[in-house]
mmCIF file of C-alpha atoms in Angstrom:
data_model
loop_
_atom_site.group_PDB
_atom_site.id
_atom_site.type_symbol
_atom_site.label_atom_id
_atom_site.label_comp_id
_atom_site.label_asym_id
_atom_site.label_seq_id
_atom_site.Cartn_x
_atom_site.Cartn_y
_atom_site.Cartn_z
ATOM 1 C CA MET Y 24 11.878 7.888 -6.015
ATOM 2 C CA THR Y 25 8.725 7.499 -8.089
ATOM 3 C CA ALA Y 26 6.403 4.811 -6.813
ATOM 4 C CA LYS Y 27 4.954 2.352 -9.283
ATOM 5 C CA PRO Y 28 3.308 -1.044 -9.010
ATOM 6 C CA ALA Y 29 6.088 -3.600 -9.174
ATOM 7 C CA ASP Y 30 6.204 -7.191 -10.306
ATOM 8 C CA PRO Y 31 8.174 -8.921 -7.541
ATOM 9 C CA GLY Y 32 9.075 -11.748 -9.891
ATOM 10 C CA THR Y 33 10.985 -9.544 -12.313
ATOM 11 C CA THR Y 34 13.994 -8.836 -10.091
ATOM 12 C CA GLU Y 35 16.237 -11.801 -9.381
ATOM 13 C CA THR Y 36 17.494 -10.319 -6.131
ATOM 14 C CA THR Y 37 17.565 -6.993 -4.327
ATOM 15 C CA VAL Y 38 20.438 -8.135 -2.113
ATOM 16 C CA ASP Y 39 23.386 -5.732 -1.963
ATOM 17 C CA ARG Y 40 26.320 -8.155 -1.633
ATOM 18 C CA ALA Y 41 28.663 -5.491 -0.268
ATOM 19 C CA GLU Y 42 26.210 -4.858 2.569
ATOM 20 C CA VAL Y 43 25.878 -8.592 3.268
ATOM 21 C CA GLU Y 44 29.655 -9.007 3.464
ATOM 22 C CA LYS Y 45 29.916 -6.018 5.787
ATOM 23 C CA PHE Y 46 27.529 -7.532 8.330
ATOM 24 C CA SER Y 47 28.894 -11.056 7.869
ATOM 25 C CA ARG Y 48 32.273 -9.815 9.124
ATOM 26 C CA LEU Y 49 30.576 -8.722 12.351
ATOM 27 C CA ALA Y 50 28.400 -11.826 12.747
ATOM 28 C CA ALA Y 51 30.195 -13.224 15.806
ATOM 29 C CA GLU Y 52 29.289 -10.071 17.732
ATOM 30 C CA TRP Y 53 25.497 -10.169 17.252
ATOM 31 C CA TRP Y 54 24.634 -11.324 20.773
ATOM 32 C CA ASN Y 55 27.284 -9.315 22.639
ATOM 33 C CA PRO Y 56 25.483 -6.242 24.085
ATOM 34 C CA GLU Y 57 28.829 -4.416 24.362
ATOM 35 C CA SER Y 58 29.857 -5.111 20.753
ATOM 36 C CA LYS Y 59 29.425 -3.128 17.559
ATOM 37 C CA PHE Y 60 25.742 -4.063 17.845
ATOM 38 C CA LYS Y 61 25.327 -2.302 21.195
ATOM 39 C CA PRO Y 62 23.096 0.429 19.672
ATOM 40 C CA LEU Y 63 20.788 -2.257 18.276
ATOM 41 C CA HIS Y 64 20.572 -3.985 21.663
ATOM 42 C CA LYS Y 65 19.583 -0.652 23.225
ATOM 43 C CA PHE Y 66 17.077 -0.015 20.435
ATOM 44 C CA ASN Y 67 15.504 -3.475 20.733
ATOM 45 C CA PRO Y 68 13.190 -2.839 23.741
ATOM 46 C CA VAL Y 69 11.346 0.079 22.109
ATOM 47 C CA ARG Y 70 10.801 -1.716 18.820
ATOM 48 C CA LEU Y 71 9.739 -4.950 20.551
ATOM 49 C CA SER Y 72 7.209 -3.037 22.653
ATOM 50 C CA TYR Y 73 5.866 -1.283 19.567
ATOM 51 C CA ILE Y 74 5.552 -4.527 17.594
ATOM 52 C CA LYS Y 75 3.793 -6.372 20.432
ATOM 53 C CA GLN Y 76 1.379 -3.512 21.112
ATOM 54 C CA GLN Y 77 0.462 -3.021 17.452
ATOM 55 C CA VAL Y 78 0.138 -6.723 16.615
ATOM 56 C CA CYS Y 79 -2.033 -7.463 19.641
ATOM 57 C CA GLY Y 80 -4.231 -4.446 18.963
ATOM 58 C CA HIS Y 81 -4.656 -5.256 15.276
ATOM 59 C CA PHE Y 82 -5.500 -8.943 15.746
ATOM 60 C CA GLY Y 83 -7.454 -8.507 19.001
ATOM 61 C CA LEU Y 84 -4.962 -10.471 21.101
ATOM 62 C CA ASP Y 85 -4.307 -10.238 24.833
ATOM 63 C CA PRO Y 86 -0.832 -8.716 25.353
ATOM 64 C CA LYS Y 87 -0.795 -10.081 28.927
ATOM 65 C CA ALA Y 88 -1.233 -13.685 27.826
ATOM 66 C CA ALA Y 89 1.686 -16.091 28.256
ATOM 67 C CA ALA Y 90 2.008 -16.486 24.483
ATOM 68 C CA PRO Y 91 0.009 -13.609 22.981
ATOM 69 C CA LEU Y 92 1.256 -14.156 19.420
ATOM 70 C CA ASP Y 93 0.359 -17.851 19.328
ATOM 71 C CA GLY Y 94 -1.119 -18.768 15.944
ATOM 72 C CA LEU Y 95 0.569 -15.967 13.998
ATOM 73 C CA ARG Y 96 3.134 -16.684 11.304
ATOM 74 C CA ILE Y 97 5.831 -13.990 11.300
ATOM 75 C CA LEU Y 98 8.730 -13.305 8.931
ATOM 76 C CA ASP Y 99 11.789 -11.367 10.098
ATOM 77 C CA ILE Y 100 13.459 -10.418 6.827
ATOM 78 C CA GLY Y 101 17.141 -9.549 7.199
ATOM 79 C CA CYS Y 102 17.106 -11.159 10.639
ATOM 80 C CA GLY Y 103 20.850 -10.974 11.287
ATOM 81 C CA GLY Y 104 21.723 -12.924 14.415
ATOM 82 C CA GLY Y 105 18.101 -13.244 15.535
ATOM 83 C CA LEU Y 106 17.701 -10.335 17.975
ATOM 84 C CA LEU Y 107 14.028 -10.013 17.023
ATOM 85 C CA CYS Y 108 13.318 -13.652 16.175
ATOM 86 C CA GLU Y 109 13.955 -15.014 19.648
ATOM 87 C CA PRO Y 110 11.602 -12.565 21.424
ATOM 88 C CA MET Y 111 8.921 -13.333 18.828
ATOM 89 C CA ALA Y 112 9.343 -17.058 19.535
ATOM 90 C CA ARG Y 113 9.023 -16.390 23.270
ATOM 91 C CA LEU Y 114 5.747 -14.578 22.576
ATOM 92 C CA GLY Y 115 4.418 -17.706 20.885
ATOM 93 C CA ALA Y 116 4.739 -16.815 17.208
ATOM 94 C CA GLU Y 117 5.713 -19.208 14.449
ATOM 95 C CA ILE Y 118 8.768 -17.212 13.412
ATOM 96 C CA VAL Y 119 10.813 -17.508 10.226
ATOM 97 C CA GLY Y 120 14.129 -15.633 10.170
ATOM 98 C CA VAL Y 121 15.677 -14.996 6.748
ATOM 99 C CA ASP Y 122 19.063 -13.489 5.953
ATOM 100 C CA PRO Y 123 21.252 -13.611 2.813
ATOM 101 C CA SER Y 124 24.345 -14.001 5.008
ATOM 102 C CA ALA Y 125 25.036 -17.671 5.754
ATOM 103 C CA THR Y 126 27.324 -16.551 8.581
ATOM 104 C CA ASN Y 127 24.541 -14.593 10.278
ATOM 105 C CA ILE Y 128 22.177 -17.549 9.988
ATOM 106 C CA GLU Y 129 24.686 -19.946 11.549
ATOM 107 C CA VAL Y 130 25.185 -17.573 14.484
ATOM 108 C CA ALA Y 131 21.414 -17.262 14.876
ATOM 109 C CA LYS Y 132 20.906 -21.044 14.756
ATOM 110 C CA LEU Y 133 23.578 -21.692 17.372
ATOM 111 C CA HIS Y 134 22.131 -19.089 19.739
ATOM 112 C CA SER Y 135 18.528 -20.289 19.427
ATOM 113 C CA ALA Y 136 19.665 -23.882 19.957
ATOM 114 C CA ALA Y 137 21.417 -22.824 23.154
ATOM 115 C CA THR Y 138 18.296 -21.063 24.409
ATOM 116 C CA GLY Y 139 15.939 -23.848 23.365
ATOM 117 C CA LEU Y 140 13.771 -21.603 21.186
ATOM 118 C CA ALA Y 141 12.122 -22.836 17.997
ATOM 119 C CA VAL Y 142 13.030 -20.482 15.158
ATOM 120 C CA ASP Y 143 12.960 -21.436 11.484
ATOM 121 C CA TYR Y 144 16.161 -19.789 10.222
ATOM 122 C CA ARG Y 145 16.880 -19.765 6.494
ATOM 123 C CA ASN Y 146 19.830 -18.517 4.474
ATOM 124 C CA SER Y 147 17.666 -17.023 1.747
ATOM 125 C CA THR Y 148 16.294 -13.798 0.253
ATOM 126 C CA ALA Y 149 12.933 -12.068 0.060
ATOM 127 C CA GLU Y 150 12.734 -12.942 -3.630
ATOM 128 C CA GLU Y 151 13.321 -16.638 -3.042
ATOM 129 C CA MET Y 152 10.710 -16.675 -0.277
ATOM 130 C CA GLN Y 153 8.123 -14.925 -2.441
ATOM 131 C CA ARG Y 154 8.747 -17.145 -5.457
ATOM 132 C CA SER Y 155 8.157 -20.222 -3.306
ATOM 133 C CA GLY Y 156 4.697 -18.908 -2.364
ATOM 134 C CA GLU Y 157 5.403 -18.034 1.278
ATOM 135 C CA THR Y 158 2.874 -15.765 3.032
ATOM 136 C CA PHE Y 159 2.771 -14.313 6.537
ATOM 137 C CA ASP Y 160 0.481 -12.630 9.044
ATOM 138 C CA VAL Y 161 3.266 -10.225 9.996
ATOM 139 C CA ILE Y 162 6.461 -9.184 8.242
ATOM 140 C CA LEU Y 163 9.199 -7.445 10.241
ATOM 141 C CA ASN Y 164 11.256 -5.279 7.911
ATOM 142 C CA MET Y 165 13.474 -3.656 10.519
ATOM 143 C CA GLU Y 166 16.638 -1.707 9.667
ATOM 144 C CA VAL Y 167 16.821 -3.408 6.270
ATOM 145 C CA VAL Y 168 15.602 -1.078 3.500
ATOM 146 C CA GLU Y 169 18.666 1.159 3.834
ATOM 147 C CA HIS Y 170 20.877 -1.817 2.956
ATOM 148 C CA VAL Y 171 19.173 -3.272 -0.143
ATOM 149 C CA ALA Y 172 20.068 -2.661 -3.788
ATOM 150 C CA ASP Y 173 16.568 -1.717 -4.985
ATOM 151 C CA VAL Y 174 14.141 -0.400 -2.371
ATOM 152 C CA GLU Y 175 11.059 -0.385 -4.613
ATOM 153 C CA ALA Y 176 11.542 -3.954 -5.827
ATOM 154 C CA PHE Y 177 12.374 -5.170 -2.311
ATOM 155 C CA LEU Y 178 9.267 -3.596 -0.776
ATOM 156 C CA ALA Y 179 7.122 -4.928 -3.624
ATOM 157 C CA THR Y 180 8.420 -8.435 -2.969
ATOM 158 C CA CYS Y 181 7.801 -8.168 0.770
ATOM 159 C CA SER Y 182 4.335 -6.678 0.197
ATOM 160 C CA ALA Y 183 3.379 -9.673 -1.944
ATOM 161 C CA MET Y 184 3.937 -11.959 1.070
ATOM 162 C CA VAL Y 185 1.589 -10.070 3.417
ATOM 163 C CA ARG Y 186 -1.651 -11.970 3.895
ATOM 164 C CA PRO Y 187 -5.043 -10.194 3.772
ATOM 165 C CA ASN Y 188 -5.450 -8.360 7.105
ATOM 166 C CA GLY Y 189 -1.728 -8.975 7.671
ATOM 167 C CA LEU Y 190 0.837 -6.404 8.791
ATOM 168 C CA MET Y 191 4.234 -5.159 7.697
ATOM 169 C CA PHE Y 192 6.507 -3.166 9.999
ATOM 170 C CA ILE Y 193 9.308 -1.042 8.597
ATOM 171 C CA ALA Y 194 12.019 0.676 10.648
ATOM 172 C CA THR Y 195 14.790 2.710 9.087
ATOM 173 C CA ILE Y 196 16.628 6.050 9.031
ATOM 174 C CA ASN Y 197 15.281 9.128 7.278
ATOM 175 C CA ARG Y 198 17.229 10.790 4.474
ATOM 176 C CA THR Y 199 17.607 14.216 6.088
ATOM 177 C CA LEU Y 200 20.518 16.449 7.005
ATOM 178 C CA LYS Y 201 19.632 15.878 10.651
ATOM 179 C CA ALA Y 202 19.989 12.123 10.152
ATOM 180 C CA LEU Y 203 23.284 12.650 8.336
ATOM 181 C CA ALA Y 204 24.582 14.677 11.282
ATOM 182 C CA LEU Y 205 23.324 12.393 14.067
ATOM 183 C CA ALA Y 206 22.990 8.859 12.678
ATOM 184 C CA ILE Y 207 26.048 8.854 10.425
ATOM 185 C CA VAL Y 208 28.565 11.546 11.397
ATOM 186 C CA GLY Y 209 27.669 11.509 15.105
ATOM 187 C CA ALA Y 210 27.058 7.788 15.654
ATOM 188 C CA GLU Y 211 29.771 6.424 13.353
ATOM 189 C CA TYR Y 212 32.549 9.022 13.261
ATOM 190 C CA VAL Y 213 32.274 10.972 16.530
ATOM 191 C CA LEU Y 214 30.792 8.612 19.134
ATOM 192 C CA ARG Y 215 31.848 5.475 17.232
ATOM 193 C CA TRP Y 216 28.725 3.590 18.297
ATOM 194 C CA LEU Y 217 28.748 1.885 14.896
ATOM 195 C CA PRO Y 218 31.552 0.971 12.487
ATOM 196 C CA ARG Y 219 32.257 3.678 9.941
ATOM 197 C CA GLY Y 220 30.387 3.020 6.731
ATOM 198 C CA THR Y 221 27.487 1.167 8.395
ATOM 199 C CA HIS Y 222 25.100 3.618 6.732
ATOM 200 C CA ARG Y 223 25.413 5.604 3.525
ATOM 201 C CA TYR Y 224 23.395 8.765 3.180
ATOM 202 C CA GLU Y 225 22.359 8.122 -0.413
ATOM 203 C CA LYS Y 226 20.813 4.757 0.566
ATOM 204 C CA LEU Y 227 18.567 6.225 3.273
ATOM 205 C CA VAL Y 228 14.841 6.326 2.519
ATOM 206 C CA ARG Y 229 12.210 8.944 3.371
ATOM 207 C CA PRO Y 230 8.812 8.018 4.880
ATOM 208 C CA GLU Y 231 6.867 9.427 1.925
ATOM 209 C CA GLU Y 232 8.876 7.235 -0.461
ATOM 210 C CA ILE Y 233 8.060 4.100 1.523
ATOM 211 C CA ARG Y 234 4.435 5.162 1.861
ATOM 212 C CA ALA Y 235 4.090 5.580 -1.911
ATOM 213 C CA VAL Y 236 5.654 2.214 -2.766
ATOM 214 C CA LEU Y 237 3.526 0.317 -0.235
ATOM 215 C CA SER Y 238 0.361 2.028 -1.483
ATOM 216 C CA SER Y 239 1.150 1.080 -5.081
ATOM 217 C CA ASN Y 240 1.506 -2.534 -3.935
ATOM 218 C CA GLY Y 241 -1.837 -2.747 -2.157
ATOM 219 C CA LEU Y 242 -0.873 -1.926 1.431
ATOM 220 C CA LEU Y 243 -2.566 0.711 3.581
ATOM 221 C CA MET Y 244 -0.515 2.743 6.038
ATOM 222 C CA ILE Y 245 -2.026 2.608 9.533
ATOM 223 C CA ASP Y 246 0.676 4.060 11.789
ATOM 224 C CA GLU Y 247 3.916 6.035 11.729
ATOM 225 C CA THR Y 248 6.142 7.076 14.602
ATOM 226 C CA GLY Y 249 9.534 8.577 15.181
ATOM 227 C CA VAL Y 250 12.047 6.995 17.558
ATOM 228 C CA SER Y 251 14.385 9.260 19.517
ATOM 229 C CA TYR Y 252 17.396 8.656 21.745
ATOM 230 C CA ASN Y 253 17.614 10.361 25.144
ATOM 231 C CA PRO Y 254 21.307 10.658 26.145
ATOM 232 C CA LEU Y 255 20.378 11.485 29.752
ATOM 233 C CA THR Y 256 18.533 8.200 30.299
ATOM 234 C CA ASP Y 257 20.503 6.259 27.647
ATOM 235 C CA ARG Y 258 17.212 4.975 26.270
ATOM 236 C CA TRP Y 259 15.215 5.059 23.064
ATOM 237 C CA ARG Y 260 11.556 6.105 23.072
ATOM 238 C CA LEU Y 261 8.723 6.661 20.608
ATOM 239 C CA SER Y 262 8.602 10.264 19.449
ATOM 240 C CA ALA Y 263 6.780 12.634 17.108
ATOM 241 C CA ASP Y 264 10.160 13.433 15.547
ATOM 242 C CA LYS Y 265 10.694 11.296 12.429
ATOM 243 C CA ASP Y 266 13.676 13.269 11.132
ATOM 244 C CA VAL Y 267 16.190 10.565 12.085
ATOM 245 C CA ASN Y 268 14.809 7.153 13.107
ATOM 246 C CA PHE Y 269 11.236 6.146 12.360
ATOM 247 C CA MET Y 270 8.930 3.127 12.210
ATOM 248 C CA MET Y 271 5.942 2.554 9.950
ATOM 249 C CA LEU Y 272 3.126 0.034 9.993
ATOM 250 C CA ALA Y 273 0.984 -1.007 7.028
ATOM 251 C CA THR Y 274 -1.712 -3.609 6.433
ATOM 252 C CA ARG Y 275 -3.172 -5.424 3.459
ATOM 253 C CA PRO Y 276 -6.930 -4.822 3.675
ATOM 254 C CA ALA Y 277 -8.956 -7.983 4.194
ATOM 255 C CA GLU Y 278 -10.544 -9.366 1.065
#
């Protein structure tokens, strides 16, 4: 992948319809912690902790406050059933959840209505949001880039919506043989934690590729971390090992 400045208005959509249909078929299971989304439920605490810590540190907010993210406008792009949106709403953020799957959005709306949380869910795409002039303090781009049709164009579009001094989080799976063995063969075919075909090796993205695209679109990388699974404790934790799962954080420098 060769990074180059991208015009986010030149690509009609980076949505991979086959990927959308795949997750739409599983939509009813989003909030069942014992469903096909069980690995994501187990992964959620470590990514939520990381997001809260980094956002509060960057904006000088008190993480112990009742609503520490009050006043921040956050976009969860590819929000699925809302597993990240609802915690963000509880932390006080103005949260917008966007997903190209109408089925996912309906599931998310029903669940947030039942819990009484205010989440602005939209059946839309990054391109449609950017073209309408939407901007955000924080963009959550979590477990999405490995499912889009054009990573460079997608990241360029998302980057264009980050406000000055704003943040963008990215979480995905590295394109390494170790990731192939553990995240695809192990997780999908041996342990069957995920449905077969959830991830395709050729669609995985390396950290240096993401770093280059974000840099060419005006974002500055400020943190990177691996995320590792401990089978003895059945928990995920931050790690120096980025060979399989990793998270990245970038900012648009203030004007």
